[in-house]
mmCIF file of C-alpha atoms and ligand atoms in Angstrom:
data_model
loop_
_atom_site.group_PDB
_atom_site.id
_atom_site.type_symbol
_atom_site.label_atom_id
_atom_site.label_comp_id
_atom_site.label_asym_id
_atom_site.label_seq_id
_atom_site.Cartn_x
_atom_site.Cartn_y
_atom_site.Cartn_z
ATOM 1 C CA UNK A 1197 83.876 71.982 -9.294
ATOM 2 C CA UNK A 1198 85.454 72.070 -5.991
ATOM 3 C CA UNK A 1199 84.766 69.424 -3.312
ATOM 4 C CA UNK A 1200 83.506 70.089 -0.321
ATOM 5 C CA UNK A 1201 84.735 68.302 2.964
ATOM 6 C CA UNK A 1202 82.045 66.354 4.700
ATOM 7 C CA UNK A 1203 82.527 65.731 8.524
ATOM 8 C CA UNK A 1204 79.855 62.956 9.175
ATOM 9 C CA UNK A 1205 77.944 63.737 12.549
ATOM 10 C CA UNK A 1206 75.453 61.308 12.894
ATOM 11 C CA UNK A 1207 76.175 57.966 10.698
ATOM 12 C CA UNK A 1208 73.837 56.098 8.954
ATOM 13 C CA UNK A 1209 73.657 53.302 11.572
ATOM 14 C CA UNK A 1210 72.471 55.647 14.225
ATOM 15 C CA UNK A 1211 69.828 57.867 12.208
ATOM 16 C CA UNK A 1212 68.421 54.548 10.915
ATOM 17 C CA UNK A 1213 67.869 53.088 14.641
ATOM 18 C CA UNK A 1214 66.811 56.488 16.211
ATOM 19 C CA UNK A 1215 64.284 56.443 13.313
ATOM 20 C CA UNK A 1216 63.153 53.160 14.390
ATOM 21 C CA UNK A 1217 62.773 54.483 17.784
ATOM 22 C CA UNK A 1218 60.559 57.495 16.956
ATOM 23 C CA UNK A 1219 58.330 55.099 14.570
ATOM 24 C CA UNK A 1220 57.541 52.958 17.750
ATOM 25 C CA UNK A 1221 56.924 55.933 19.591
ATOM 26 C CA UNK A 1222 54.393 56.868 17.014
ATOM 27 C CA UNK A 1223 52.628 53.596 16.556
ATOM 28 C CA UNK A 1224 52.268 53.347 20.075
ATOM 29 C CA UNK A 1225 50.716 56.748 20.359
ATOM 30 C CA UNK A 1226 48.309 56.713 17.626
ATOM 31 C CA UNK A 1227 47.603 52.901 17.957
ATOM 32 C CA UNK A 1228 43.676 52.749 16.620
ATOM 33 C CA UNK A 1229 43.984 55.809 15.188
ATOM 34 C CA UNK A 1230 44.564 56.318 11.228
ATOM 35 C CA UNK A 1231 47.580 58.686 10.901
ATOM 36 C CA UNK A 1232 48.096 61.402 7.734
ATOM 37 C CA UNK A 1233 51.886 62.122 7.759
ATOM 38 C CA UNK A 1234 52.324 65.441 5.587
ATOM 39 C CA UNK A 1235 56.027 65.808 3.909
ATOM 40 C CA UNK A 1236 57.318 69.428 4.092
ATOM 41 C CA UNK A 1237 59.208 69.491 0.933
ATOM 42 C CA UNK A 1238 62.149 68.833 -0.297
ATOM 43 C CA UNK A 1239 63.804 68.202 2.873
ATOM 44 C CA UNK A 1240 61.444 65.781 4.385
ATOM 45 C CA UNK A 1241 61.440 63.550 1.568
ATOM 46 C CA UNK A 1242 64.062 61.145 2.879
ATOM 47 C CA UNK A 1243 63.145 61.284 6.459
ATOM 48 C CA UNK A 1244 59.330 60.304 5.990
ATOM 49 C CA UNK A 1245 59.737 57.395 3.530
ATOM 50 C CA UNK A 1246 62.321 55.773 5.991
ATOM 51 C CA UNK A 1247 59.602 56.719 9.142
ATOM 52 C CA UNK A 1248 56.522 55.786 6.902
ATOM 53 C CA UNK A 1249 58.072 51.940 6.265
ATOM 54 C CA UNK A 1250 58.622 51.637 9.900
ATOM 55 C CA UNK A 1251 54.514 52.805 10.990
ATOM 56 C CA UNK A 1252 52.120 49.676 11.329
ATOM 57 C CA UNK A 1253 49.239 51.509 11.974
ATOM 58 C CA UNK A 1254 46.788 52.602 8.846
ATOM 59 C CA UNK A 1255 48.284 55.275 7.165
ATOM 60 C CA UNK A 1256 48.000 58.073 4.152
ATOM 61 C CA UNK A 1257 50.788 60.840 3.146
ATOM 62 C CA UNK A 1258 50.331 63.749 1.321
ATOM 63 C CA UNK A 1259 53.267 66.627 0.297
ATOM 64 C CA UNK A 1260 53.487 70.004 0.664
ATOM 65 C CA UNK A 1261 56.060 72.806 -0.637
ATOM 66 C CA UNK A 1262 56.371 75.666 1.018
ATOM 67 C CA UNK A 1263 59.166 78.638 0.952
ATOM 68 C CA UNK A 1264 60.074 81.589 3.440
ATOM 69 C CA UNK A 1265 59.296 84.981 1.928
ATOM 70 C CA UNK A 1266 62.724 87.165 2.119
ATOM 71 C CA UNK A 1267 66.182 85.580 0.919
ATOM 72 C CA UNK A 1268 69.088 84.265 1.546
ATOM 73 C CA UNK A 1269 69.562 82.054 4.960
ATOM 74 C CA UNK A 1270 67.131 83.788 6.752
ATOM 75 C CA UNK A 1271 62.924 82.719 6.735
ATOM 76 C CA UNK A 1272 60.714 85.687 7.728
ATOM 77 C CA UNK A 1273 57.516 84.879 9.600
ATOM 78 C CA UNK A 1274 55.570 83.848 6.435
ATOM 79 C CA UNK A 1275 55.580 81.555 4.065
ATOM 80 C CA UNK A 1276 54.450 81.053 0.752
ATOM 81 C CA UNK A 1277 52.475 77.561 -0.151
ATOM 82 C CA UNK A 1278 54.518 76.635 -3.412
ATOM 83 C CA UNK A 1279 52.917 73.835 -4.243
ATOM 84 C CA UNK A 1280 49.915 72.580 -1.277
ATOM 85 C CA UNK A 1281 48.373 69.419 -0.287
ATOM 86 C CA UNK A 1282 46.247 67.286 -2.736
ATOM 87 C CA UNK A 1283 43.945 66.564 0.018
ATOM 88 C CA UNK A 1284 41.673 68.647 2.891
ATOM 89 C CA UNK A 1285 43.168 67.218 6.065
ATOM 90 C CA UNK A 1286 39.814 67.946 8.296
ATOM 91 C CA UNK A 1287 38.945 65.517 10.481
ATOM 92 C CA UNK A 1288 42.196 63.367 10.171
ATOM 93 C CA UNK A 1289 45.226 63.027 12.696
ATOM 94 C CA UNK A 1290 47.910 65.316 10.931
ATOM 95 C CA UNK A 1291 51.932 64.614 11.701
ATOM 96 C CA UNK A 1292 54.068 67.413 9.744
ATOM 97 C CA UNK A 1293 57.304 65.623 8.490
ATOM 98 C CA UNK A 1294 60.347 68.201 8.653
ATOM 99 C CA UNK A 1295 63.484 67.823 8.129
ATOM 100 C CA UNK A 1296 64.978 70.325 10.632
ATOM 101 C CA UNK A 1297 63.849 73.286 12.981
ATOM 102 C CA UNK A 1298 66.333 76.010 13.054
ATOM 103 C CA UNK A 1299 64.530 79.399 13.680
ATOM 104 C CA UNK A 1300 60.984 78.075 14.075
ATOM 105 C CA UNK A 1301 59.303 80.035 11.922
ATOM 106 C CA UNK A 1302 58.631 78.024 8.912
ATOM 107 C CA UNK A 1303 57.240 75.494 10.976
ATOM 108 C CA UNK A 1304 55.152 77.883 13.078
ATOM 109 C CA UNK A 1305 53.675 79.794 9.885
ATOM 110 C CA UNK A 1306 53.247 76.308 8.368
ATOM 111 C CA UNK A 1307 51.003 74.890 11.667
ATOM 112 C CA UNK A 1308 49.232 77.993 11.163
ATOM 113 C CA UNK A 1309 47.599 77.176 7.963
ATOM 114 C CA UNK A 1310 47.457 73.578 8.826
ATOM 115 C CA UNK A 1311 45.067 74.125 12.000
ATOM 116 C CA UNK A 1312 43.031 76.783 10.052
ATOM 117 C CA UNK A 1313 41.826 73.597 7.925
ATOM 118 C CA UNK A 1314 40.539 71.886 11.263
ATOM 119 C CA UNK A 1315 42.420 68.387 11.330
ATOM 120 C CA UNK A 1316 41.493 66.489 14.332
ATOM 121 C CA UNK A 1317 44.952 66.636 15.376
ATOM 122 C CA UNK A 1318 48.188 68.391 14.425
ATOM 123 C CA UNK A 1319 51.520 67.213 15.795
ATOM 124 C CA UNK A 1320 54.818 67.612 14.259
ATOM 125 C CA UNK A 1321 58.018 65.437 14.152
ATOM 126 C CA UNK A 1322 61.084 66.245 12.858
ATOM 127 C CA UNK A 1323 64.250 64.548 12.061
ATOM 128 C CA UNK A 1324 66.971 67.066 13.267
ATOM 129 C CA UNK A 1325 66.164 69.916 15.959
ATOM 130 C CA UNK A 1326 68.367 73.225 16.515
ATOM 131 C CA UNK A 1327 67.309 74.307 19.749
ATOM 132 C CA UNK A 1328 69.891 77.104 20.298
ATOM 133 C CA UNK A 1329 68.543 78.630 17.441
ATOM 134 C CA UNK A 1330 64.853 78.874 18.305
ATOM 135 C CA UNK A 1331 63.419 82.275 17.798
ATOM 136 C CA UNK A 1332 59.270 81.844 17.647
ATOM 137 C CA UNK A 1333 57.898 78.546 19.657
ATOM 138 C CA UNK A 1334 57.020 75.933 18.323
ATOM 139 C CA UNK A 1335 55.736 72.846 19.971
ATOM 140 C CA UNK A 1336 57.748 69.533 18.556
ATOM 141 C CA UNK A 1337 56.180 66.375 19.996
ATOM 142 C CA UNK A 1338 58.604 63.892 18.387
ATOM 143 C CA UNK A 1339 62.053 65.011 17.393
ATOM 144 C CA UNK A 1340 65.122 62.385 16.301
ATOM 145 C CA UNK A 1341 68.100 64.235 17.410
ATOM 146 C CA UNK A 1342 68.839 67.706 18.933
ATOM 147 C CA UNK A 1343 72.154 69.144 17.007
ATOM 148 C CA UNK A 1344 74.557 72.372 17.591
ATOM 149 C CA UNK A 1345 74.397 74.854 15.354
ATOM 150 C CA UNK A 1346 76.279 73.262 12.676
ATOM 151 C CA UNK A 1347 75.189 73.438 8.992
ATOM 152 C CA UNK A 1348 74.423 69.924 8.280
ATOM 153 C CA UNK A 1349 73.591 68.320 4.680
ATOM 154 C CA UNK A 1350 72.797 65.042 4.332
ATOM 155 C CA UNK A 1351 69.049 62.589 4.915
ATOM 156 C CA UNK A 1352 67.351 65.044 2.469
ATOM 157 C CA UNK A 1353 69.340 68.234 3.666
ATOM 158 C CA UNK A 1354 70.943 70.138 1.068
ATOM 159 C CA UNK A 1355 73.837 72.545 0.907
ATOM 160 C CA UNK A 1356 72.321 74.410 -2.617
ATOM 161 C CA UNK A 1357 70.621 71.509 -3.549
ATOM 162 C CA UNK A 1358 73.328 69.438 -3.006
ATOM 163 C CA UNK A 1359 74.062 66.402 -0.729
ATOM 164 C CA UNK A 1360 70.476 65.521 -0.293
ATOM 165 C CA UNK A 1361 71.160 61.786 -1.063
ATOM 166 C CA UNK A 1362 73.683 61.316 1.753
ATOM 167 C CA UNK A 1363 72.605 58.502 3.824
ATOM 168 C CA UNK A 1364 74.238 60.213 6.641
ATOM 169 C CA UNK A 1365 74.191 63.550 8.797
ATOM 170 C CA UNK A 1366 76.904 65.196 7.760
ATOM 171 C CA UNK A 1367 78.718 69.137 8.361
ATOM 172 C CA UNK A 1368 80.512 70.829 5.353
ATOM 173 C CA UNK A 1369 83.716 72.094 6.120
ATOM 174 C CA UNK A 1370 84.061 75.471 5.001
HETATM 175 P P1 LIG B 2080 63.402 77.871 10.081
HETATM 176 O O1 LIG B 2080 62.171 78.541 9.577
HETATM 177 O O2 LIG B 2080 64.463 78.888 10.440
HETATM 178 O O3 LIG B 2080 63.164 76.914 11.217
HETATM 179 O O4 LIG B 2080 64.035 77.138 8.832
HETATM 180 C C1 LIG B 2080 63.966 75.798 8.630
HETATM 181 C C2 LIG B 2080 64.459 75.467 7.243
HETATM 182 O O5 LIG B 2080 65.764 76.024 7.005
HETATM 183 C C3 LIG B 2080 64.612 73.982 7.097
HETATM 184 O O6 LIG B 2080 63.423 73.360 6.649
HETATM 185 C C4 LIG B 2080 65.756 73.873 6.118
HETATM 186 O O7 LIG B 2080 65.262 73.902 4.784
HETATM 187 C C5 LIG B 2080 66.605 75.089 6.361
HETATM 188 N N1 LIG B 2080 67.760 74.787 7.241
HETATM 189 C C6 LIG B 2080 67.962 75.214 8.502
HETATM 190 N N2 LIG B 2080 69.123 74.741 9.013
HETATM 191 C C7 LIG B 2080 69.673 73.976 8.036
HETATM 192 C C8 LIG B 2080 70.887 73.194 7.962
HETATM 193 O O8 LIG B 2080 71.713 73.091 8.895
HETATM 194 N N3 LIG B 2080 71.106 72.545 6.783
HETATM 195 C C9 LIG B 2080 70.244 72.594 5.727
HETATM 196 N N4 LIG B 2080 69.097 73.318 5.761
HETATM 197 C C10 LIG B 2080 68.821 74.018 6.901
HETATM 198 MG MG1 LIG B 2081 66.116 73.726 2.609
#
């Protein structure tokens, strides 16, 4: 198997203190409050363990899997629940964990379904953000770093499942 070349963009160093940042954002925000963090899988995996150690306040985490319907590169506007949450989320103060944003519309179908189950709140805060590729809207309230449109791997990212354990934000040469 060939290599690939891995141009690191955002070290570990820095993703590990912005993290810290965004946690202290988030305590402060919801301070009193109990907090449900829900993991959009399998990107989010990395990014909301290393923001759950960092939250003081009372907390609970559930997961959820979802996929875009279509192929390829490209999500359509809906999304299919491949595997969904263990819990009902009514009442509680919801924060989606994602990985990245890149069109929008994973996120926005996703938000969909979540507010349909009447959570108290719904917010969403994502690691990496893609602004310049933003088709549908979505509203982001906490977001770790905005990025150029750049395939990055890397902090639960994957390049075909690969590169997921990188402890860094990294591009793939191609
Ligand atoms: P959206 O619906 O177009 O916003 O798609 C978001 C999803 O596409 C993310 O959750 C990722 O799984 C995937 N994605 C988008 N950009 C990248 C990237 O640069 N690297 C790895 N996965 C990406
Ligand atoms: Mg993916």
């Amino acid at each position: 198997m060939m290599k690939d070349a891995i141009r690191v963009l955002i070290d570990e160093e820095e993703v590990d203190a912005r993290i810290n940042m965004v946690a202290q954002e988030i305590n402060k925000d919801y301070y009193g409050k109990t907090l449900h963090l829900i993991c959009v899988l399998k990107g989010g995996a990395f990014f909301m363990c290393e923001l759950a150690k960092r939250i003081t306040i009372p907390l609970s985490m559930d997961f959820m899997y979802v996929s875009s319907y279509g192929s390829g590169t490209v999500s359509s506007g809906n999304v299919k629940i491949k595997k969904d949450l263990d819990e009902p989320i009514e009442g509680k103060n919801v924060l989606i964990v994602e990985d990245i944003i890149d069109s929008g519309r994973t996120l926005k179908s996703l938000c969909g379904i979540l507010r349909g189950r009447n959570p108290e709140s719904l917010e969403v805060c994502t690691l990496l953000d893609k602004p310049d590729r933003r088709i549908v809207d979505v509203d982001v309230k906490y977001s770790c770093f905005n990025i150029p449109d750049e395939f990055v791997v890397g902090y639960g990212l994957d390049y075909d499942q690969k590169y997921r354990n990188l402890p860094y934000i990294g591009v793939v040469e191609i």
